[in-house]
Coordinates of N, CA and C and ligand atoms in Angstrom, one line a residue:
X1 N 135.4 102.1 128.2 CA 134.2 103.2 128.3 C 132.7 101.8 128.0
X2 N 131.5 102.5 128.5 CA 130.5 101.7 128.9 C 129.3 103.0 128.4
X3 N 128.4 101.8 127.7 CA 127.5 103.4 127.4 C 126.0 102.2 127.6
X4 N 125.3 102.6 128.8 CA 123.5 102.1 128.9 C 123.1 102.4 128.1
X5 N 122.0 101.5 127.8 CA 121.0 101.6 126.8 C 119.8 101.1 127.2
X6 N 120.2 100.8 128.7 CA 118.5 99.4 128.9 C 117.3 100.9 129.0
X7 N 117.3 101.8 129.1 CA 116.5 102.4 129.5 C 116.0 103.4 127.7
X8 N 116.2 102.2 127.0 CA 116.2 102.4 125.5 C 115.4 102.2 125.0
X9 N 113.9 102.4 124.9 CA 113.0 101.4 124.6 C 111.5 102.2 124.6
X10 N 111.4 102.1 123.2 CA 109.9 102.8 122.7 C 108.9 101.4 122.8
X11 N 107.6 102.7 122.5 CA 106.4 101.7 123.0 C 105.3 101.3 121.6
X12 N 105.3 100.6 121.8 CA 104.6 100.5 119.9 C 102.9 100.0 119.9
X13 N 102.7 101.1 119.0 CA 101.1 100.5 119.5 C 99.8 101.8 118.0
X14 N 101.0 101.5 116.9 CA 100.4 102.3 115.4 C 99.5 101.7 115.4
X15 N 99.8 100.2 114.3 CA 99.2 99.1 114.3 C 98.3 97.7 114.8
X16 N 97.7 96.9 114.2 CA 97.2 95.6 114.5 C 98.0 94.7 113.1
X17 N 98.1 93.3 113.3 CA 98.0 93.1 111.8 C 97.4 91.7 112.7
X18 N 95.6 91.7 112.5 CA 94.8 90.0 112.5 C 94.7 89.6 111.6
X19 N 94.1 88.4 111.8 CA 94.2 87.0 110.6 C 93.1 87.7 109.9
X20 N 91.8 88.3 110.4 CA 90.8 88.5 109.3 C 91.4 89.3 108.6
X21 N 92.6 90.4 108.5 CA 93.0 91.7 107.6 C 94.2 91.0 106.1
X22 N 94.6 90.0 106.4 CA 95.6 89.5 106.4 C 95.1 88.4 105.4
X23 N 96.5 88.2 103.6 CA 95.4 88.2 102.4 C 95.8 86.6 102.2
X24 N 95.5 85.7 101.7 CA 96.0 84.2 101.6 C 97.2 85.0 100.9
X25 N 97.8 85.5 100.3 CA 98.7 85.3 99.3 C 99.9 86.4 100.0
X26 N 100.8 85.9 100.5 CA 101.6 86.7 101.4 C 102.5 87.8 100.5
X27 N 102.9 88.2 99.6 CA 103.2 89.5 98.7 C 102.0 90.2 98.5
X28 N 101.2 89.7 98.3 CA 100.3 90.9 98.4 C 100.0 91.4 100.1
X29 N 100.7 91.2 101.2 CA 100.6 91.8 101.9 C 101.9 92.9 101.9
X30 N 102.6 91.5 101.3 CA 103.6 92.8 101.1 C 104.1 93.9 100.7
X31 N 103.7 94.1 99.6 CA 102.5 95.3 98.2 C 102.7 95.9 99.7
X32 N 101.4 95.7 100.2 CA 100.5 96.7 100.1 C 101.5 98.0 101.4
X33 N 102.3 96.6 102.6 CA 103.0 97.5 103.6 C 104.3 98.0 103.0
X34 N 105.2 97.1 101.2 CA 105.7 98.2 101.3 C 105.5 99.7 100.4
X35 N 104.9 99.5 99.8 CA 103.8 100.4 99.5 C 103.3 102.1 100.2
X36 N 102.6 101.3 101.7 CA 102.3 102.4 102.6 C 104.4 102.8 103.2
X37 N 105.0 101.6 103.2 CA 106.3 102.9 103.7 C 107.0 103.3 102.8
X38 N 106.8 103.4 100.9 CA 107.0 103.8 100.2 C 106.8 105.3 100.1
X39 N 105.4 105.5 100.4 CA 104.7 106.5 99.7 C 105.4 107.6 101.5
X40 N 105.8 106.9 102.6 CA 106.1 107.7 103.9 C 107.3 108.9 103.8
X41 N 107.1 109.8 104.1 CA 108.2 111.0 103.8 C 108.9 110.0 105.6
X42 N 108.8 109.0 106.2 CA 109.5 109.1 107.7 C 110.7 108.1 107.0
X43 N 109.7 106.8 106.2 CA 111.0 106.3 105.4 C 111.7 106.8 104.5
X44 N 113.1 106.6 104.5 CA 114.3 107.1 103.5 C 113.4 106.4 101.7
X45 N 114.7 105.6 102.4 CA 114.9 104.6 101.5 C 113.8 103.1 101.5
X46 N 112.4 102.7 101.4 CA 111.9 101.5 101.6 C 112.6 100.6 101.3
X47 N 112.9 100.7 100.4 CA 113.4 99.3 99.4 C 115.0 98.9 100.1
X48 N 115.5 99.7 100.8 CA 117.0 98.9 101.4 C 116.5 97.5 102.0
X49 N 116.6 97.0 101.8 CA 116.4 95.6 103.1 C 118.0 94.8 103.4
X50 N 118.1 93.9 103.9 CA 119.3 93.2 104.7 C 119.3 91.8 104.1
X51 N 120.1 92.1 103.9 CA 120.3 89.9 103.2 C 121.4 89.3 104.5
X52 N 121.4 88.2 104.7 CA 121.5 87.5 105.1 C 122.2 85.8 104.4
X53 N 123.4 85.9 104.3 CA 124.0 84.5 103.8 C 124.5 83.8 104.5
X54 N 125.0 82.8 104.3 CA 125.3 81.6 104.9 C 127.5 81.8 104.1
X55 N 128.1 82.3 104.6 CA 129.4 82.7 103.5 C 130.5 81.4 104.3
X56 N 131.3 81.7 102.9 CA 132.6 80.5 103.0 C 133.3 79.9 104.4
X57 N 132.8 80.6 106.0 CA 133.1 81.0 106.5 C 132.7 79.9 107.9
X58 N 131.6 79.8 106.6 CA 130.8 78.9 107.5 C 129.3 79.6 109.0
X59 N 129.7 81.1 108.5 CA 129.3 82.7 109.1 C 127.9 83.1 108.5
X60 N 127.3 83.1 109.0 CA 125.6 84.1 108.9 C 126.1 85.5 108.5
X61 N 126.3 85.9 107.4 CA 126.6 87.8 107.0 C 125.5 88.2 107.1
X62 N 125.2 89.7 107.0 CA 124.3 90.5 106.9 C 124.7 91.7 106.1
X63 N 123.9 92.4 105.1 CA 124.7 93.7 104.5 C 123.5 94.3 104.0
X64 N 123.5 95.4 103.6 CA 121.7 96.3 103.3 C 122.2 95.9 101.4
X65 N 120.8 95.7 101.1 CA 121.0 95.6 99.6 C 119.8 96.5 98.8
X66 N 119.7 97.2 97.9 CA 118.7 98.0 97.4 C 117.7 96.6 96.2
X67 N 116.3 96.5 97.3 CA 115.1 95.8 97.0 C 114.9 96.1 94.7
X68 N 114.8 96.0 94.1 CA 114.5 96.3 92.8 C 113.5 96.3 91.8
X69 N 112.5 95.0 92.6 CA 111.8 94.9 92.1 C 111.4 93.3 92.1
X70 N 110.3 93.6 92.6 CA 108.7 91.8 93.2 C 107.6 92.0 92.7
X71 N 107.6 90.2 92.8 CA 106.9 89.9 91.7 C 106.2 88.9 92.2
X72 N 104.9 88.5 91.8 CA 104.7 86.8 92.7 C 106.0 85.6 92.6
X73 N 106.3 86.9 91.7 CA 107.3 85.3 92.3 C 108.9 85.1 92.9
X74 N 108.7 86.9 92.9 CA 110.0 86.7 94.0 C 110.8 88.1 94.4
X75 N 112.0 88.7 94.5 CA 112.2 89.3 94.7 C 114.0 89.1 94.7
X76 N 114.7 90.8 93.2 CA 114.9 91.0 93.1 C 115.6 91.8 93.8
X77 N 117.2 91.9 93.6 CA 118.5 92.9 94.1 C 119.3 92.4 93.1
X78 N 121.1 92.8 92.8 CA 121.7 93.2 91.4 C 122.5 93.6 92.5
X79 N 123.8 92.8 92.2 CA 125.0 93.0 92.8 C 126.7 92.4 91.7
X80 N 127.3 92.0 92.5 CA 128.5 91.6 91.6 C 128.8 90.2 91.7
X81 N 128.6 89.5 91.1 CA 128.5 87.5 91.2 C 130.4 87.0 92.0
X82 N 131.0 88.1 92.6 CA 132.1 87.8 92.8 C 132.7 88.4 94.2
X83 N 131.0 88.4 94.7 CA 131.3 89.7 95.7 C 131.7 88.3 96.9
X84 N 131.5 88.9 97.9 CA 131.3 87.9 99.2 C 130.4 87.6 99.1
X85 N 129.3 88.0 99.0 CA 127.8 87.0 98.8 C 127.6 86.8 97.6
X86 N 128.3 87.0 96.5 CA 127.7 86.1 95.3 C 129.0 84.7 95.3
X87 N 129.6 84.6 96.6 CA 130.4 83.9 96.6 C 129.6 82.6 97.3
X88 N 129.4 83.0 98.0 CA 128.3 82.7 99.6 C 127.1 81.6 99.0
X89 N 126.2 82.4 97.9 CA 125.7 82.2 97.1 C 125.7 81.2 96.3
X90 N 127.0 81.3 96.0 CA 127.1 79.9 94.5 C 126.9 78.3 95.9
X91 N 127.3 78.8 97.0 CA 127.8 77.5 97.3 C 126.2 77.8 98.4
X92 N 125.9 78.2 99.0 CA 124.3 78.4 99.5 C 123.0 79.2 99.3
X93 N 122.8 78.8 98.6 CA 121.3 79.9 97.6 C 120.6 79.8 98.5
X94 N 120.5 79.1 100.4 CA 119.4 80.1 100.9 C 119.7 81.0 101.8
X95 N 118.9 81.8 101.6 CA 119.0 83.5 102.2 C 117.8 84.1 102.5
X96 N 118.1 85.2 103.8 CA 117.1 85.6 104.3 C 117.1 87.3 103.9
X97 N 116.0 87.9 103.6 CA 116.1 89.2 103.9 C 114.5 89.7 104.7
X98 N 115.3 90.8 105.4 CA 114.6 91.4 106.4 C 114.5 93.0 105.4
X99 N 113.3 93.5 106.1 CA 112.8 95.0 106.1 C 112.6 95.6 107.6
X100 N 113.0 96.3 107.9 CA 112.4 97.0 109.2 C 112.0 98.9 109.2
X101 N 111.0 98.8 109.1 CA 110.1 100.7 108.8 C 109.8 101.0 109.5
X102 N 110.7 101.3 110.2 CA 110.4 102.1 112.3 C 109.0 103.0 112.3
X103 N 108.9 103.5 110.8 CA 107.9 104.9 111.4 C 106.3 104.2 111.5
X104 N 107.0 102.5 110.6 CA 105.1 102.0 110.7 C 105.1 100.7 111.9
X105 N 106.4 100.6 112.6 CA 106.8 99.2 113.6 C 106.5 97.8 113.0
X106 N 106.8 98.1 111.5 CA 106.6 96.8 111.1 C 108.0 96.3 110.7
X107 N 108.5 95.0 110.4 CA 109.3 94.2 110.3 C 108.6 92.5 109.5
X108 N 109.5 92.8 108.0 CA 109.6 91.7 107.2 C 110.6 90.7 107.5
X109 N 110.3 89.7 107.8 CA 111.4 88.4 107.7 C 111.0 88.1 106.0
X110 N 111.7 87.6 105.3 CA 111.8 86.7 103.6 C 112.9 85.4 103.7
X111 N 113.1 84.2 104.5 CA 113.4 82.8 103.8 C 113.3 82.7 103.0
X112 N 114.4 82.4 101.0 CA 114.3 82.3 100.3 C 115.8 81.7 99.7
X113 N 115.2 81.4 98.2 CA 116.0 80.4 97.5 C 117.1 81.8 96.3
X114 N 118.1 82.2 96.1 CA 117.9 83.0 95.4 C 119.4 81.6 94.1
X115 N 118.5 82.7 92.6 CA 118.8 82.6 91.8 C 119.6 83.1 91.1
X116 N 120.3 83.2 90.0 CA 120.6 83.9 89.2 C 119.9 84.8 88.3
X117 N 119.5 85.7 88.2 CA 118.3 86.7 86.6 C 119.0 86.3 85.6
X118 N 117.7 85.6 85.5 CA 117.7 85.5 83.5 C 119.2 86.8 82.9
X119 N 119.9 86.6 82.1 CA 121.2 87.4 81.7 C 120.4 88.8 80.9
X120 N 118.8 88.5 79.9 CA 118.4 90.1 79.6 C 117.9 91.0 80.0
X121 N 117.3 89.5 81.8 CA 116.1 91.4 82.3 C 118.0 91.9 83.3
X122 N 119.0 91.5 83.4 CA 120.6 91.9 84.2 C 120.8 92.9 83.1
X123 N 120.7 92.7 82.4 CA 120.6 93.4 80.8 C 120.0 94.4 81.0
X124 N 118.7 94.3 81.1 CA 118.1 95.7 80.8 C 118.2 96.2 81.9
X125 N 117.4 95.8 83.7 CA 118.6 96.2 84.6 C 119.4 97.6 84.3
X126 N 120.6 96.6 83.3 CA 121.8 97.2 84.3 C 121.8 98.7 82.8
X127 N 120.9 98.2 81.6 CA 121.1 99.2 80.3 C 120.4 100.6 81.2
X128 N 119.5 100.5 82.2 CA 119.1 101.6 82.8 C 119.1 102.3 84.0
X129 N 120.9 102.1 84.3 CA 121.3 102.8 85.0 C 122.1 103.8 84.7
X130 N 122.4 104.8 85.3 CA 123.3 106.1 85.2 C 124.6 105.7 84.4
X131 N 125.7 106.2 84.2 CA 126.6 105.9 83.5 C 128.1 105.5 84.6
X132 N 127.7 107.2 85.4 CA 128.6 106.6 86.2 C 128.3 105.3 87.0
X133 N 127.4 104.9 87.3 CA 127.0 103.6 88.1 C 127.0 102.4 87.9
X134 N 127.0 102.5 86.2 CA 127.8 101.0 85.0 C 129.5 100.9 85.5
X135 N 129.9 102.2 85.3 CA 131.2 102.5 85.3 C 131.9 101.5 86.9
X136 N 131.6 101.9 88.4 CA 131.2 101.9 89.5 C 131.5 100.0 89.1
X137 N 131.0 99.6 88.0 CA 130.3 98.3 88.4 C 131.8 97.3 87.8
X138 N 132.1 98.1 87.1 CA 133.8 97.6 86.2 C 134.4 97.9 87.3
X139 N 134.7 99.4 87.9 CA 135.8 99.2 88.2 C 136.3 99.0 89.7
X140 N 135.3 98.7 90.3 CA 134.9 98.2 91.9 C 135.1 96.1 91.9
X141 N 136.0 95.8 92.3 CA 136.7 94.6 92.3 C 136.0 94.0 94.0
X142 N 134.3 93.8 94.4 CA 133.6 93.9 95.5 C 134.2 93.1 95.8
X143 N 134.5 93.3 97.1 CA 135.1 92.5 98.2 C 136.2 92.4 98.2
X144 N 137.1 92.6 97.4 CA 137.8 92.4 97.5 C 138.8 93.7 98.2
X145 N 140.5 93.2 98.5 CA 141.2 94.7 99.7 C 141.9 95.0 98.6
X146 N 141.5 96.3 98.7 CA 142.4 97.4 97.4 C 143.2 98.0 98.7
X147 N 144.5 98.6 98.0 CA 145.8 99.4 99.1 C 145.4 100.7 98.9
X148 N 144.3 101.2 98.9 CA 143.9 102.5 98.8 C 142.9 102.9 97.8
X149 N 142.2 104.9 98.2 CA 141.3 104.8 97.3 C 141.7 105.3 96.1
X150 N 142.8 106.0 96.1 CA 143.4 106.1 94.9 C 143.7 104.9 94.3
X151 N 143.7 103.6 94.6 CA 143.7 102.9 93.6 C 142.9 102.5 93.1
X152 N 140.9 103.0 94.1 CA 139.7 102.7 92.8 C 139.3 104.0 92.2
X153 N 140.0 104.5 92.2 CA 140.1 106.7 91.8 C 140.9 106.3 90.4
X154 N 141.9 105.9 90.5 CA 142.4 104.8 88.8 C 141.8 103.9 88.0
X155 N 141.1 103.2 88.9 CA 140.7 102.3 88.3 C 139.4 102.9 87.8
X156 N 138.4 103.5 88.3 CA 137.4 104.0 88.0 C 137.6 105.6 86.6
X157 N 139.2 105.8 86.4 CA 139.3 107.1 85.2 C 139.8 106.1 84.0
X158 N 140.0 104.8 84.7 CA 141.1 104.2 83.2 C 139.4 103.1 82.5
X159 N 138.8 102.7 83.2 CA 137.0 102.3 82.8 C 136.5 103.9 81.8
X160 N 136.6 104.5 82.8 CA 135.7 106.4 82.3 C 136.6 106.1 80.0
X161 N 138.0 105.9 80.2 CA 138.8 106.5 79.4 C 138.4 104.8 78.3
X162 N 138.6 103.9 78.7 CA 138.6 102.7 78.3 C 136.8 103.1 77.2
X163 N 135.6 103.4 77.5 CA 134.3 103.2 77.3 C 134.2 104.5 77.1
X164 N 134.4 106.0 76.7 CA 134.4 106.7 76.5 C 134.0 107.2 74.9
X165 N 132.5 107.7 75.2 CA 132.0 107.6 73.2 C 131.4 106.1 73.2
X166 N 131.6 105.2 74.0 CA 131.0 103.6 73.7 C 130.1 103.3 74.6
X167 N 129.0 102.4 74.3 CA 127.8 101.6 74.9 C 129.1 100.6 76.3
X168 N 128.5 101.4 77.4 CA 129.1 101.0 78.7 C 128.0 98.9 78.9
X169 N 128.5 98.2 77.7 CA 128.3 96.8 78.5 C 128.1 96.3 79.6
X170 N 127.2 95.7 80.3 CA 126.7 94.3 81.7 C 127.9 93.8 81.9
X171 N 129.1 94.6 82.7 CA 130.1 93.3 82.9 C 129.2 91.7 83.2
X172 N 130.0 90.8 83.0 CA 129.4 89.2 83.2 C 128.8 89.5 84.6
X173 N 130.2 89.6 85.5 CA 130.1 89.4 86.9 C 129.1 90.7 88.2
X174 N 128.5 91.0 87.0 CA 127.4 91.9 87.4 C 125.8 91.9 87.2
X175 N 125.0 91.1 88.6 CA 124.1 91.1 87.8 C 123.0 90.9 89.0
X176 N 122.0 90.2 88.7 CA 120.6 90.1 89.7 C 119.9 89.1 90.8
X177 N 119.9 88.9 90.9 CA 119.3 87.4 91.8 C 118.2 87.5 92.0
X178 N 117.0 86.7 91.5 CA 115.9 87.0 92.2 C 115.6 85.6 93.0
X179 N 114.6 85.9 94.3 CA 115.4 85.1 95.6 C 113.3 84.8 95.6
X180 N 113.5 83.1 95.9 CA 111.8 82.9 95.6 C 111.9 82.7 96.9
X181 N 110.5 83.0 97.8 CA 110.1 83.7 98.7 C 109.8 81.3 99.2
X182 N 109.7 81.2 100.8 CA 108.9 80.1 101.1 C 108.6 79.8 102.5
X183 N 109.3 81.1 103.0 CA 108.1 82.0 103.5 C 108.7 83.0 104.5
X184 N 107.6 84.6 104.8 CA 107.7 85.5 104.6 C 106.6 86.3 106.4
X185 N 107.4 86.6 107.3 CA 107.1 86.9 108.1 C 107.1 88.5 109.0
X186 N 105.5 88.4 109.0 CA 105.5 89.9 109.2 C 105.4 90.2 110.6
X187 N 105.7 90.9 111.2 CA 105.6 91.5 112.2 C 105.2 92.7 112.4
X188 N 104.3 93.6 113.5 CA 103.7 94.5 113.6 C 103.5 94.9 115.3
X189 N 104.2 96.1 115.4 CA 104.6 95.8 116.6 C 103.3 96.3 117.7
X190 N 103.3 95.6 118.7 CA 102.3 96.4 119.3 C 102.2 96.9 121.1
X191 N 101.5 97.3 122.0 CA 101.8 97.9 122.8 C 102.3 96.1 124.0
X192 N 103.0 96.5 125.6 CA 103.4 95.7 126.0 C 104.4 94.1 125.7
X193 N 104.8 95.0 124.2 CA 105.6 93.6 123.3 C 104.9 92.4 123.5
X194 N 103.2 92.7 123.2 CA 102.5 91.9 122.7 C 102.0 91.6 121.1
X195 N 104.0 91.8 120.4 CA 103.5 92.5 119.2 C 102.4 91.2 118.3
X196 N 102.5 91.5 116.6 CA 101.6 90.4 115.7 C 102.7 90.0 115.9
X197 N 103.0 88.3 115.4 CA 103.8 88.1 114.4 C 102.9 86.7 113.5
X198 N 102.1 87.3 111.7 CA 101.9 86.6 111.0 C 103.2 85.7 110.5
X199 N 103.3 84.7 110.0 CA 104.7 83.9 109.6 C 103.5 83.2 107.8
X200 N 103.8 83.3 107.1 CA 103.3 82.1 106.6 C 105.0 81.4 105.4
X201 N 103.7 80.2 105.2 CA 104.8 79.1 104.8 C 104.9 78.5 103.4
X202 N 105.1 78.2 102.3 CA 104.8 77.3 101.0 C 105.0 76.4 101.2
X203 N 103.2 75.9 101.0 CA 103.3 74.4 100.8 C 103.2 74.1 100.0
X204 N 102.6 74.3 98.5 CA 103.3 73.5 97.4 C 102.5 75.4 96.5
X205 N 102.9 74.7 95.0 CA 102.8 75.8 94.1 C 101.8 77.6 94.5
X206 N 102.4 77.9 95.2 CA 101.2 78.9 95.5 C 100.0 79.0 96.5
X207 N 100.2 77.6 97.4 CA 99.7 77.4 98.5 C 100.6 78.0 99.8
X208 N 99.9 79.1 100.4 CA 100.7 78.9 101.8 C 100.1 78.9 102.7
X209 N 100.7 78.2 104.0 CA 99.9 78.4 104.8 C 100.2 79.2 105.3
X210 N 99.1 79.8 106.9 CA 99.5 81.2 107.4 C 99.7 80.5 109.4
X211 N 99.8 81.2 110.1 CA 100.5 81.1 111.2 C 100.8 81.9 112.4
X212 N 100.0 81.8 112.9 CA 100.3 83.2 114.4 C 101.3 82.4 114.6
X213 N 102.7 83.2 115.4 CA 103.1 83.2 116.4 C 103.8 84.4 117.1
X214 N 104.0 83.4 118.5 CA 104.1 84.1 120.3 C 105.3 85.6 120.2
X215 N 105.0 86.0 120.8 CA 105.6 87.9 120.5 C 107.2 87.2 120.5
Ligands
FMN1 C1 121.3 101.3 102.1 C2 122.2 100.6 101.3 C3 122.1 100.4 99.9 C4 123.0 99.0 99.4 N1 122.7 98.3 98.3 C5 123.4 97.4 97.6 C6 123.0 97.4 96.2 O1 121.8 96.9 95.4 N2 124.0 96.4 95.8 C7 124.9 95.2 96.3 O2 125.8 95.0 95.4 N3 125.9 96.7 97.0 C8 124.5 97.3 97.8 N4 125.0 97.7 99.0 C9 126.3 97.5 99.5 C10 126.4 97.0 100.2 O3 125.4 96.8 101.8 C11 127.4 95.8 100.4 O4 128.3 96.4 101.6 C12 128.5 95.5 99.5 O5 127.2 94.4 98.5 C13 129.6 94.3 100.0 O6 128.9 92.9 100.6 P1 129.5 91.5 100.5 O7 131.2 91.5 100.0 O8 129.3 91.2 101.6 O9 129.1 90.9 99.4 C14 124.3 98.7 99.6 C15 124.5 99.5 101.8 C16 123.5 100.0 101.8 C17 123.9 101.0 103.0

C-alpha cells in the first residue's frame, strides 16, 4: 500500500507574531491565544493538548489530555497516577505539552516539570465531575491490559452498585498534575515557510528571556 501526500501543503498567512506585540510574560500570550481559540467555532476542543513523557522504556510517548486550568504558576490536567504516563512522570517529571490550533495556524510548545496537584485541589475538581466520569475513574485501571469490553462494563456496573445512593469519593490514584513551565514556544504560520517562532525561557523567578528562532 502506498499513499503519496507530497502535494498536501498549505500556505499560512493568517497572522504574524512580532516581538513588539509580545508581552514580557508568556502566560499572558498563552492566555490571549487560548481565549481566541476557545471562542472560535473553528476549534472544537481548544483545551485538548498533547503531552509527551519519557517512558520507563526510555521512549517518548505522546497522547492527548484536556487542559483543565492555567494560572501564572502553570498548566493543570487530570489523569490516573498509575497510568503509563503517571509512572513515566514519577520517574521523570520533565514533560512537554503542545497545542495546535489549525484555524489560527498557531502552535504552542511548553516544556515543564510536572508535580502532583495538592490533594484538596484534586478533590475539588473531582467533585465537580459528572457521576459517570467519577465512576469511570474507579472502574478503569488506566493503561492496564483488559480481557474484553465486557470486563470494563462489569467493572463499571460493580462501582455503580457500590456507590449507589452514596457520594463517590476521589480514588487516591486519580488526580491532577501541575506543569510548571521552563520554556514556552509560540509558532505562528507565515507564507513561504518563513514562520514566526518566539521562545520564552524562564531565567529566574518570573523573569523570562525571549528569543526569535529560525523557522
Ligand atoms: C481529546 C482527548 C482528550 C483526552 N483527555 C484525557 C484526560 O484529560 N486525561 C486522561 O487521563 N486521558 C485523556 N485522554 C486519553 C489519553 O489520550 C490516553 O489514552 C490515556 O490518558 C492513557 O494514556 P497513557 O496510557 O499513556 O497513560 C484524552 C484523549 C483524547 C483524544
